[in-house]
Short mmCIF file of C-alpha atoms in Angstrom, two decimals:
data_model
loop_
_atom_site.label_atom_id
_atom_site.label_comp_id
_atom_site.label_asym_id
_atom_site.label_seq_id
_atom_site.Cartn_x
_atom_site.Cartn_y
_atom_site.Cartn_z
CA UNK V 1 -8.05 35.91 -31.15
CA UNK V 2 -7.59 33.15 -33.17
CA UNK V 3 -9.60 29.59 -32.95
CA UNK V 4 -13.39 29.24 -34.24
CA UNK V 5 -16.19 30.25 -32.36
CA UNK V 6 -19.37 28.50 -32.54
CA UNK V 7 -22.16 29.63 -35.20
CA UNK V 8 -23.86 32.58 -33.43
CA UNK V 9 -27.86 32.86 -33.03
CA UNK V 10 -28.56 36.32 -34.37
CA UNK V 11 -31.40 36.36 -32.09
CA UNK V 12 -29.95 35.65 -28.91
CA UNK V 13 -27.61 38.51 -29.28
CA UNK V 14 -28.05 42.25 -28.99
CA UNK V 15 -24.56 43.64 -29.54
CA UNK V 16 -21.26 41.88 -31.40
CA UNK V 17 -18.78 43.63 -29.53
CA UNK V 18 -17.94 45.87 -26.52
CA UNK V 19 -15.15 48.28 -26.14
CA UNK V 20 -12.92 48.17 -22.72
CA UNK V 21 -15.02 50.95 -21.44
CA UNK V 22 -18.18 49.01 -21.62
CA UNK V 23 -16.44 45.68 -20.29
CA UNK V 24 -15.29 47.99 -17.28
CA UNK V 25 -18.88 48.70 -17.02
CA UNK V 26 -20.22 45.18 -17.30
CA UNK V 27 -17.70 43.75 -14.43
CA UNK V 28 -19.00 46.30 -11.94
CA UNK V 29 -22.74 45.45 -12.81
CA UNK V 30 -25.25 45.19 -10.41
CA UNK V 31 -26.78 41.67 -11.55
CA UNK V 32 -25.82 38.45 -9.84
CA UNK V 33 -22.25 37.56 -11.43
CA UNK V 34 -22.50 34.28 -13.79
CA UNK V 35 -20.60 31.00 -13.39
CA UNK V 36 -17.96 30.00 -16.10
CA UNK V 37 -16.48 26.82 -16.64
CA UNK V 38 -14.63 24.93 -19.55
CA UNK V 39 -16.06 21.00 -21.02
CA UNK V 40 -14.49 18.95 -21.19
CA UNK V 41 -11.74 21.03 -18.52
CA UNK V 42 -9.70 24.12 -18.17
CA UNK V 43 -6.24 21.71 -19.37
CA UNK V 44 -6.85 21.33 -23.11
CA UNK V 45 -4.72 19.44 -25.29
CA UNK V 46 -3.17 20.83 -28.25
CA UNK V 47 -5.86 20.36 -31.01
CA UNK V 48 -8.42 19.19 -29.07
CA UNK V 49 -11.89 20.85 -28.75
CA UNK V 50 -12.85 22.69 -26.09
CA UNK V 51 -16.10 24.73 -24.88
CA UNK V 52 -16.74 27.83 -22.49
CA UNK V 53 -19.81 27.79 -21.01
CA UNK V 54 -21.43 30.42 -19.18
CA UNK V 55 -24.42 30.67 -16.93
CA UNK V 56 -26.57 32.89 -15.09
CA UNK V 57 -29.08 32.65 -12.60
CA UNK V 58 -31.49 34.74 -14.33
CA UNK V 59 -32.62 34.63 -17.72
CA UNK V 60 -30.34 37.02 -19.65
CA UNK V 61 -30.67 39.03 -22.91
CA UNK V 62 -27.28 38.55 -24.27
CA UNK V 63 -23.85 37.40 -22.58
CA UNK V 64 -20.37 38.56 -23.23
CA UNK V 65 -16.73 36.50 -23.06
CA UNK V 66 -13.45 39.02 -22.42
CA UNK V 67 -10.46 37.49 -22.74
CA UNK V 68 -7.76 39.13 -20.36
CA UNK V 69 -5.53 41.49 -22.13
CA UNK V 70 -7.46 41.75 -25.55
CA UNK V 71 -9.51 44.54 -26.05
CA UNK V 72 -13.18 43.61 -26.76
CA UNK V 73 -15.15 40.62 -26.38
CA UNK V 74 -17.17 38.03 -27.99
CA UNK V 75 -20.74 37.37 -27.92
CA UNK V 76 -21.87 34.34 -27.05
CA UNK V 77 -24.29 31.61 -28.32
CA UNK V 78 -26.82 31.09 -26.24
CA UNK V 79 -27.79 27.12 -25.95
CA UNK V 80 -30.63 25.32 -27.35
CA UNK V 81 -31.94 24.01 -24.28
CA UNK V 82 -31.83 27.33 -21.88
CA UNK V 83 -32.16 30.66 -22.19
CA UNK V 84 -29.74 31.34 -19.14
CA UNK V 85 -26.65 29.62 -20.64
CA UNK V 86 -24.26 30.28 -23.56
CA UNK V 87 -21.25 28.86 -24.72
CA UNK V 88 -18.27 29.83 -27.33
CA UNK V 89 -16.28 26.75 -28.90
CA UNK V 90 -12.89 25.96 -30.26
CA UNK V 91 -13.08 22.90 -32.37
CA UNK V 92 -9.16 23.17 -32.21
CA UNK V 93 -7.23 24.45 -29.31
CA UNK V 94 -4.45 26.12 -29.74
CA UNK V 95 -1.83 28.45 -28.21
CA UNK V 96 -3.88 31.69 -29.04
CA UNK V 97 -6.70 30.37 -27.16
CA UNK V 98 -4.77 29.81 -23.70
CA UNK V 99 -4.98 32.87 -20.96
CA UNK V 100 -7.92 33.89 -18.32
CA UNK V 101 -11.22 34.22 -19.68
CA UNK V 102 -14.44 35.90 -17.89
CA UNK V 103 -17.83 36.42 -19.01
CA UNK V 104 -20.68 38.69 -17.57
CA UNK V 105 -24.18 39.07 -19.28
CA UNK V 106 -26.93 41.89 -19.85
CA UNK V 107 -30.60 42.01 -18.62
CA UNK V 108 -32.52 44.86 -20.33
CA UNK V 109 -30.11 47.93 -19.51
CA UNK V 110 -28.57 46.44 -16.35
CA UNK V 111 -25.44 44.28 -16.28
CA UNK V 112 -24.41 41.58 -14.18
CA UNK V 113 -20.81 41.83 -12.46
CA UNK V 114 -18.09 39.63 -14.00
CA UNK V 115 -17.99 35.87 -13.61
CA UNK V 116 -14.64 34.63 -11.70
CA UNK V 117 -12.02 33.83 -14.32
CA UNK V 118 -10.85 31.12 -16.02
CA UNK V 119 -7.44 30.02 -16.62
CA UNK V 120 -7.41 28.14 -20.35
CA UNK V 121 -4.39 26.47 -20.47
CA UNK V 122 -3.03 24.11 -23.71
CA UNK V 123 -1.17 21.39 -23.10
CA UNK V 124 1.46 18.97 -25.67
CA UNK V 125 3.17 22.40 -26.48
CA UNK V 126 6.93 21.66 -25.40
CA UNK V 127 8.41 18.34 -24.74
CA UNK V 128 7.59 16.10 -21.40
CA UNK V 129 9.59 16.94 -18.25
CA UNK V 130 11.06 13.92 -16.55
CA UNK V 131 9.39 12.66 -13.31
CA UNK V 132 10.56 10.27 -10.43
CA UNK V 133 10.06 9.98 -6.53
CA UNK V 134 12.38 9.53 -3.78
CA UNK V 135 13.07 7.10 -2.00
CA UNK V 136 9.32 5.00 -3.44
CA UNK V 137 5.99 5.71 -4.07
CA UNK V 138 5.44 3.39 -1.49
CA UNK V 139 5.05 5.69 1.54
CA UNK V 140 3.59 4.46 5.08
CA UNK V 141 1.09 6.66 6.49
CA UNK V 142 2.70 9.76 8.25
CA UNK V 143 5.75 9.38 5.91
CA UNK V 144 7.48 11.56 3.45
CA UNK V 145 8.09 11.16 -0.43
CA UNK V 146 9.80 13.72 -2.56
CA UNK V 147 8.46 13.88 -6.27
CA UNK V 148 10.66 15.63 -8.54
CA UNK V 149 10.20 17.61 -11.94
CA UNK V 150 13.18 17.95 -14.33
CA UNK V 151 13.80 19.78 -17.60
CA UNK V 152 16.32 21.62 -19.54
CA UNK V 153 14.17 24.56 -19.82
CA UNK V 154 16.05 27.76 -18.49
CA UNK V 155 13.60 29.82 -17.32
CA UNK V 156 10.17 29.07 -16.02
CA UNK V 157 7.43 27.33 -14.00
CA UNK V 158 6.86 23.52 -12.66
CA UNK V 159 3.30 22.33 -12.00
CA UNK V 160 2.50 18.97 -10.18
CA UNK V 161 -1.26 17.59 -10.35
CA UNK V 162 -3.09 15.05 -9.25
CA UNK V 163 -5.97 13.28 -10.55
CA UNK V 164 -9.47 14.10 -9.05
CA UNK V 165 -7.89 17.72 -8.73
CA UNK V 166 -7.09 17.35 -4.90
CA UNK V 167 -4.49 20.14 -3.69
CA UNK V 168 -1.00 19.29 -4.21
CA UNK V 169 2.33 21.26 -2.31
CA UNK V 170 4.61 23.61 -3.89
CA UNK V 171 7.99 23.08 -4.92
CA UNK V 172 9.91 22.96 -1.98
CA UNK V 173 13.78 23.76 -4.14
CA UNK V 174 14.77 24.65 -7.65
CA UNK V 175 18.01 23.31 -8.49
CA UNK V 176 20.14 22.96 -11.30
CA UNK V 177 21.93 19.83 -12.14
CA UNK V 178 23.46 18.08 -15.21
CA UNK V 179 22.41 20.94 -17.25
CA UNK V 180 18.61 20.52 -16.03
CA UNK V 181 16.61 22.19 -13.97
CA UNK V 182 14.57 20.10 -11.27
CA UNK V 183 12.04 21.24 -8.88
CA UNK V 184 11.28 19.02 -5.88
CA UNK V 185 7.79 18.80 -4.61
CA UNK V 186 7.71 17.32 -0.67
CA UNK V 187 4.53 15.30 0.11
CA UNK V 188 3.70 14.71 3.42
CA UNK V 189 3.62 13.73 6.22
CA UNK V 190 1.30 11.22 3.97
CA UNK V 191 -1.76 10.13 4.90
CA UNK V 192 -4.89 8.49 2.81
CA UNK V 193 -5.62 11.85 0.64
CA UNK V 194 -2.04 11.74 -0.72
CA UNK V 195 -2.68 8.26 -2.54
CA UNK V 196 -3.54 8.96 -6.20
CA UNK V 197 -1.97 9.31 -9.35
CA UNK V 198 0.34 12.51 -10.23
CA UNK V 199 1.92 14.13 -12.90
CA UNK V 200 4.36 17.17 -13.81
CA UNK V 201 4.45 20.07 -16.58
CA UNK V 202 6.60 22.87 -17.40
CA UNK V 203 5.66 26.15 -18.73
CA UNK V 204 8.12 29.15 -20.24
CA UNK V 205 8.16 32.37 -18.02
CA UNK V 206 7.01 34.17 -21.01
CA UNK V 207 4.31 31.87 -22.00
CA UNK V 208 2.61 30.50 -18.53
CA UNK V 209 -0.71 29.64 -20.00
CA UNK V 210 1.32 27.34 -22.56
CA UNK V 211 1.99 23.83 -21.18
CA UNK V 212 4.28 20.80 -21.89
CA UNK V 213 3.32 17.46 -22.19
CA UNK V 214 2.45 15.15 -19.28
CA UNK V 215 5.07 13.70 -17.77
CA UNK V 216 5.00 10.09 -17.04
CA UNK V 217 2.36 9.37 -14.04
CA UNK V 218 3.62 8.24 -11.02
CA UNK V 219 0.97 6.29 -8.91
CA UNK V 220 1.94 7.11 -4.97
CA UNK V 221 0.15 4.09 -2.62
CA UNK V 222 -0.39 4.57 1.22
CA UNK V 223 0.12 1.64 3.09
CA UNK V 224 -0.20 1.47 6.85
CA UNK V 225 -3.85 2.32 6.44
CA UNK V 226 -5.51 -1.04 7.76
CA UNK V 227 -4.93 -3.84 10.12
CA UNK V 228 -1.64 -6.22 8.96
CA UNK V 229 -2.60 -9.56 7.40
CA UNK V 230 -0.97 -13.10 8.14
CA UNK V 231 1.01 -14.88 5.61
CA UNK V 232 1.74 -18.13 5.14
CA UNK V 233 2.93 -21.39 3.20
CA UNK V 234 1.80 -24.36 1.96
CA UNK V 235 2.77 -27.06 2.34
CA UNK V 236 6.06 -25.05 4.28
CA UNK V 237 8.41 -22.54 4.13
CA UNK V 238 11.10 -25.06 3.22
CA UNK V 239 10.61 -26.10 -0.41
CA UNK V 240 12.75 -28.16 -2.66
CA UNK V 241 14.27 -26.57 -5.86
CA UNK V 242 11.90 -27.53 -8.56
CA UNK V 243 8.95 -28.04 -6.56
CA UNK V 244 5.86 -25.48 -6.11
CA UNK V 245 4.81 -23.41 -2.93
CA UNK V 246 1.91 -21.40 -2.34
CA UNK V 247 1.67 -18.47 -0.05
CA UNK V 248 -1.64 -17.33 1.65
CA UNK V 249 -2.26 -13.63 2.62
CA UNK V 250 -4.98 -14.11 5.38
CA UNK V 251 -6.67 -10.74 6.12
CA UNK V 252 -10.31 -9.42 7.82
CA UNK V 253 -13.30 -9.70 5.63
CA UNK V 254 -13.77 -7.13 2.80
CA UNK V 255 -10.51 -6.88 1.04
CA UNK V 256 -10.30 -7.85 -2.36
CA UNK V 257 -6.80 -6.65 -3.66
CA UNK V 258 -3.77 -8.26 -2.38
CA UNK V 259 -0.07 -7.40 -3.41
CA UNK V 260 3.18 -9.45 -2.40
CA UNK V 261 6.83 -8.11 -1.76
CA UNK V 262 10.06 -9.72 -1.47
CA UNK V 263 13.13 -8.86 0.42
CA UNK V 264 11.56 -5.25 1.29
CA UNK V 265 15.11 -4.75 3.66
CA UNK V 266 17.13 -4.58 0.47
CA UNK V 267 14.77 -2.45 -1.72
CA UNK V 268 12.00 -0.80 -0.66
CA UNK V 269 8.94 -1.63 -3.23
CA UNK V 270 8.28 0.51 -6.19
CA UNK V 271 4.65 -0.32 -6.23
CA UNK V 272 2.14 -2.56 -5.09
CA UNK V 273 0.65 -5.00 -8.26
CA UNK V 274 -2.27 -6.36 -6.77
CA UNK V 275 -4.61 -8.98 -7.33
CA UNK V 276 -7.83 -10.46 -6.31
CA UNK V 277 -6.61 -13.47 -4.97
CA UNK V 278 -5.20 -14.14 -1.76
CA UNK V 279 -2.93 -17.12 -2.88
CA UNK V 280 0.52 -16.56 -4.53
CA UNK V 281 1.74 -19.60 -6.47
CA UNK V 282 5.78 -20.05 -6.62
CA UNK V 283 7.00 -22.14 -8.57
CA UNK V 284 8.69 -24.10 -10.11
CA UNK V 285 11.22 -22.58 -7.40
CA UNK V 286 14.40 -21.92 -8.32
CA UNK V 287 17.32 -19.69 -6.50
CA UNK V 288 15.49 -17.13 -7.31
CA UNK V 289 12.66 -17.52 -5.07
CA UNK V 290 14.43 -17.58 -2.08
CA UNK V 291 13.80 -14.53 0.52
CA UNK V 292 12.06 -12.70 2.98
CA UNK V 293 8.16 -12.13 1.88
CA UNK V 294 5.59 -9.73 2.84
CA UNK V 295 1.91 -9.57 1.85
CA UNK V 296 -0.14 -6.24 1.96
CA UNK V 297 -4.01 -5.98 1.62
CA UNK V 298 -6.39 -3.25 0.26
CA UNK V 299 -9.61 -2.59 -1.59
CA UNK V 300 -10.15 -2.20 -5.83
CA UNK V 301 -9.55 1.42 -6.88
CA UNK V 302 -7.87 2.28 -4.10
CA UNK V 303 -4.20 3.81 -3.33
CA UNK V 304 -4.17 2.63 0.29
CA UNK V 305 -3.19 -0.38 1.31
CA UNK V 306 -2.56 -2.11 4.75
CA UNK V 307 0.18 -2.33 6.92
CA UNK V 308 2.60 -5.11 6.04
CA UNK V 309 2.63 -8.71 7.56
CA UNK V 310 5.35 -10.21 9.23
CA UNK V 311 7.81 -11.13 7.50
CA UNK V 312 8.28 -15.06 6.17
CA UNK V 313 11.27 -16.45 4.34
CA UNK V 314 10.56 -18.99 1.96
CA UNK V 315 14.21 -21.14 2.09
CA UNK V 316 14.98 -23.03 -1.25
CA UNK V 317 16.50 -26.91 -0.77
CA UNK V 318 18.55 -28.93 -2.59
CA UNK V 319 21.10 -26.46 -3.57
CA UNK V 320 24.26 -28.15 -1.70
CA UNK V 321 25.27 -31.59 -0.22
CA UNK V 322 23.42 -33.21 2.41
CA UNK V 323 24.68 -32.79 5.89
CA UNK V 324 24.29 -35.77 8.70
CA UNK V 325 21.81 -35.53 11.89
CA UNK V 326 22.45 -37.48 14.90
CA UNK V 327 21.01 -37.42 18.65
CA UNK V 328 23.13 -37.15 22.10
CA UNK V 329 22.74 -39.73 24.09
CA UNK V 330 20.33 -41.38 21.46
CA UNK V 331 17.09 -40.86 19.72
CA UNK V 332 14.98 -42.30 22.58
CA UNK V 333 15.01 -39.81 25.56
CA UNK V 334 12.92 -39.65 28.69
CA UNK V 335 10.42 -36.78 29.44
CA UNK V 336 12.18 -33.92 31.18
CA UNK V 337 15.61 -35.07 30.25
CA UNK V 338 18.10 -33.46 27.64
CA UNK V 339 18.78 -34.01 24.38
CA UNK V 340 21.46 -32.58 21.77
CA UNK V 341 20.95 -32.78 18.26
CA UNK V 342 24.33 -32.68 16.27
CA UNK V 343 24.22 -31.29 12.72
CA UNK V 344 27.51 -31.84 11.34
CA UNK V 345 28.92 -31.13 7.25
CA UNK V 346 32.13 -32.19 5.68
CA UNK V 347 31.70 -29.44 3.21
CA UNK V 348 32.67 -25.51 4.64
CA UNK V 349 29.76 -24.25 5.85
CA UNK V 350 28.85 -21.47 8.75
CA UNK V 351 25.23 -21.88 8.82
CA UNK V 352 22.65 -24.90 10.07
CA UNK V 353 18.93 -25.09 9.92
CA UNK V 354 16.71 -27.68 12.23
CA UNK V 355 12.97 -28.11 11.32
CA UNK V 356 10.30 -30.57 12.44
CA UNK V 357 8.34 -32.23 10.54
CA UNK V 358 4.73 -30.91 10.80
CA UNK V 359 5.66 -27.92 12.88
CA UNK V 360 4.69 -24.34 11.76
CA UNK V 361 7.76 -22.80 13.65
CA UNK V 362 10.23 -21.45 11.25
CA UNK V 363 13.40 -23.51 11.38
CA UNK V 364 15.89 -23.02 14.17
CA UNK V 365 19.31 -21.79 12.82
CA UNK V 366 23.16 -21.38 14.39
CA UNK V 367 25.82 -19.82 13.22
CA UNK V 368 29.27 -21.06 13.65
CA UNK V 369 32.09 -19.02 14.54
CA UNK V 370 34.94 -20.72 13.66
CA UNK V 371 34.69 -22.46 10.47
CA UNK V 372 36.79 -25.47 10.83
CA UNK V 373 36.09 -28.94 8.96
CA UNK V 374 34.19 -30.88 9.60
CA UNK V 375 31.95 -27.85 10.65
CA UNK V 376 28.95 -28.82 13.24
CA UNK V 377 26.39 -27.51 15.54
CA UNK V 378 24.68 -28.76 18.83
CA UNK V 379 20.84 -27.71 18.93
CA UNK V 380 19.71 -28.48 22.73
CA UNK V 381 16.66 -29.54 23.47
CA UNK V 382 15.62 -28.90 27.41
CA UNK V 383 13.97 -30.07 29.01
CA UNK V 384 12.34 -32.75 26.54
CA UNK V 385 8.72 -32.83 27.06
CA UNK V 386 5.88 -34.94 24.28
CA UNK V 387 6.10 -31.55 22.06
CA UNK V 388 9.81 -32.22 21.28
CA UNK V 389 8.63 -36.02 19.86
CA UNK V 390 9.03 -36.18 15.99
CA UNK V 391 11.02 -36.46 13.08
CA UNK V 392 14.16 -34.14 12.44
CA UNK V 393 16.06 -33.00 9.58
CA UNK V 394 18.87 -30.52 9.26
CA UNK V 395 20.27 -28.23 6.59
CA UNK V 396 23.47 -26.49 6.33
CA UNK V 397 23.97 -23.02 4.38
CA UNK V 398 26.40 -20.27 3.67
CA UNK V 399 25.46 -17.10 5.41
CA UNK V 400 25.83 -14.68 2.79
CA UNK V 401 23.14 -16.56 0.81
CA UNK V 402 20.96 -17.51 3.83
CA UNK V 403 17.83 -18.64 1.67
CA UNK V 404 19.38 -21.20 -0.36
CA UNK V 405 20.20 -24.14 1.85
CA UNK V 406 21.76 -28.01 1.39
CA UNK V 407 19.63 -31.47 0.55
CA UNK V 408 18.03 -32.18 4.00
CA UNK V 409 19.78 -34.64 6.24
CA UNK V 410 18.53 -38.22 6.65
CA UNK V 411 15.06 -37.87 8.86
CA UNK V 412 16.13 -38.39 12.47
CA UNK V 413 13.10 -39.65 14.93
CA UNK V 414 12.92 -38.49 18.62
CA UNK V 415 10.91 -40.62 20.80
CA UNK V 416 10.20 -39.58 24.02
CA UNK V 417 9.08 -41.96 26.87
CA UNK V 418 7.72 -41.21 30.48
CA UNK V 419 10.45 -40.85 33.31
CA UNK V 420 9.82 -43.06 36.61
CA UNK V 421 9.37 -40.32 38.38
CA UNK V 422 6.80 -38.86 36.39
CA UNK V 423 5.11 -42.52 37.12
CA UNK V 424 5.47 -42.32 40.77
CA UNK V 425 4.18 -38.85 40.52
CA UNK V 426 0.77 -40.18 38.68
CA UNK V 427 0.43 -43.13 41.09
CA UNK V 428 0.47 -40.80 44.11
CA UNK V 429 -1.80 -38.56 43.15
CA UNK V 430 -4.26 -41.45 42.77
CA UNK V 431 -3.60 -42.43 46.12
CA UNK V 432 -4.19 -39.22 47.24
CA UNK V 433 -7.41 -38.54 45.70
CA UNK V 434 -8.91 -42.26 47.21
CA UNK V 435 -7.94 -41.01 50.22
CA UNK V 436 -9.61 -37.79 50.39
CA UNK V 437 -12.30 -39.34 49.22
CA UNK V 438 -12.97 -41.96 52.35
CA UNK V 439 -12.21 -39.22 54.32
CA UNK V 440 -14.99 -37.19 52.77
CA UNK V 441 -17.37 -40.24 53.18
CA UNK V 442 -16.29 -40.99 56.90
CA UNK V 443 -16.82 -37.16 57.64
CA UNK V 444 -20.28 -37.71 56.23
CA UNK V 445 -21.09 -40.79 58.32
CA UNK V 446 -19.89 -38.91 61.50
CA UNK V 447 -22.07 -35.81 60.86
CA UNK V 448 -24.79 -37.78 60.23
CA UNK V 449 -24.66 -40.24 63.45
CA UNK V 450 -24.27 -37.41 65.54
CA UNK V 451 -27.29 -35.72 64.33
CA UNK V 452 -29.35 -38.37 65.14
CA UNK V 453 -28.28 -38.94 68.55
CA UNK V 454 -29.27 -35.56 69.28
CA UNK V 455 -32.85 -35.77 68.16
CA UNK V 456 -33.85 -38.14 70.88
CA UNK V 457 -32.23 -35.74 73.63
CA UNK V 458 -34.13 -32.75 72.09
CA UNK V 459 -37.70 -34.23 72.68
CA UNK V 460 -36.54 -35.53 76.73
CA UNK V 461 -36.38 -32.11 77.36
CA UNK V 462 -39.32 -30.84 75.96
#
């Protein structure tokens, strides 16, 4: 067999080889079977070193290594630090070293059972296959994802591996498209154990232990594992073109990684690039920053994430000429009455937005069905309370670009005054309170007077 074995220690070996018959005897021995493993692992890149170890629970006189389909065995070098462990090393892994190995040991005239089989694979022999995910590598817990591995090799096997050695699914189907064979691996329903980095390999049918170079890695991320955070904008979701904006992802304590996505409805995120800070700075903002944002939180060095936050719309203003804003019947209104704020544009728009200064709520939006110039919409506030008092502005936009708004209208100050009926109500409440207090005092006085009259009568009877 090819490859170079480590230097053998003559005093540690009793035999330099075994014929097939003696090996069969060794594999059916009575002593406990040894364990076998490869260091650094059973998958070895072509040209890299590898060591095969065999270890017994008893002190052995000699170890033997056997390779499947090769008649004969190699005596193994006894390790210097332990008499019950031996090794054979290959300085440069080659195709000839790949295959299935087994080891056994001899103690006196007794033989051990053969160890479990060790499959030694050499990688990097052929070109890497291509590897992709459908629909995306960011998958909600309970969802599914398909991993596709493709290659022009006509006959062979596809292998899916996950970092950490976790179990992976067998491929669901094998198809031939565009002169390439493709194996599809279905992963799901997804849970936390599925998160991690995957690669695929190919091997020819006639050489099953000679594998290709690894494909490009795919990092699968699982969302919905933790409670969703909240996403807010400072100073607010309306931002003038050229200014800056901060998006803050608030979550439960203990998270140290945060990710921000944009327009998930249009395209699902291909990956979540986390950062240690929950604060995301946008700016100077331009047209491209307008959109719908969500955030996620997670832990460092983990492939699991929270559920997405509620969406936050970032609106970029200053794109078009400003509309005008007016109040009907006027900017001063009494408590409980109705007021209409009219937003009007001399340019063709089909959407209008009304915002209140200092409000955390998103702007109200109205859409026009008939686009006849001048365009105008009416926002009705009814019934008016003190909460409606404040400064208002309106904006115009096109429905096909909902996150790009015009310049703000001139501010409109809405004043809410107390109504006459409200004044009367307060006065009546005060009067009722005073009357109730007077009645209570009179009741106490009458009770005391009646009680004092009973005392002489009770004394006379006695």
